[in-house]
Every structure is written in C-alpha cells, then in structure tokens.
C-alpha angles and dihedrals in degrees: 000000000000118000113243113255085246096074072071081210115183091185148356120246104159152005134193130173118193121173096335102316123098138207127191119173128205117223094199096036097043084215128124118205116200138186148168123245136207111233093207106045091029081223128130106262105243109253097019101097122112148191125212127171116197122239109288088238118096109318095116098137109036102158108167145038147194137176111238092172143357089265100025128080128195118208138186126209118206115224120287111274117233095245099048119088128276093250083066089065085068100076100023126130091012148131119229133181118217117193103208116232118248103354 
C-alpha cells in the first residue's frame, strides 16, 4: 500500500491497523494519514484516505501511534532535539490522545 503524495510525508514514524483502518504518522512532517482497507482484496478502500496535521504547538516529535478506538488515536512524542525550538519541549515525551473528526 503506498501513502498518497499528498500526505506530503517527509518520513515515517508509526503505524497502527485496527479493525481495518489504518494510521501512520510522520515525525518530520507532524501529520497523521489515515485509510480504510478491505480486508478481502488488502487494498485501500477508494475515498477513505485522510490528512491530519497535528496542532503547531509543540508536536514537533510525534513518533508512534495506536488505535484505541475506531475514532480515537493514541500517540507518542520523542524528546526534544537539541536543535529544535523550545516550544518543542512542551509536548515531548508524552503521551496525547487525538479524536478524529467525523469517523
């Protein structure tokens, strides 16, 4: 399965499938693509597919991701890099929960 270059992904950090959805998070890019599969054919289901960009703020290292629930993503941040900015301290080494809109 390959992520649409619209996901404008510079990395991969994480992926997740849960009951035919699944979830992969770019560290780089703080953006999270996610898409429905069919079980049967192990193919993307047409029209599924999603872009989310984390909050500016501070999520500059999110590195995994799970599925907690079909509309609920958990997500975990690296530590801060010495070269990134301070606001990047704020959500690093930490655990956040994303409700994704509309599932």
């Amino acid at each position: 399965m390959e992520i649409p270059l619209t996901a404008e992904f510079e990395d991969y950090a994480g992926i997740s499938y849960r009951d035919g959805r699944l979830a992969v998070v770019s560290q780089s890019s703080a953006r999270v693509w996610i898409a429905e599969v069919d079980r049967k054919a192990r193919l993307l289901v047409d029209g599924s597919q999603a872009i989310y960009r984390f909050p500016k703020k501070g999520y500059c290292n999110v590195e995994g991701v799970a599925w907690l629930s079909e509309d609920t993503l958990v997500c975990v941040s690296d530590k801060k890099k010495g070269r990134q900015p301070e606001k990047c301290a704020e959500k690093d080494q930490s655990i956040h929960i994303f409700r994704i809109p509309g599932a």
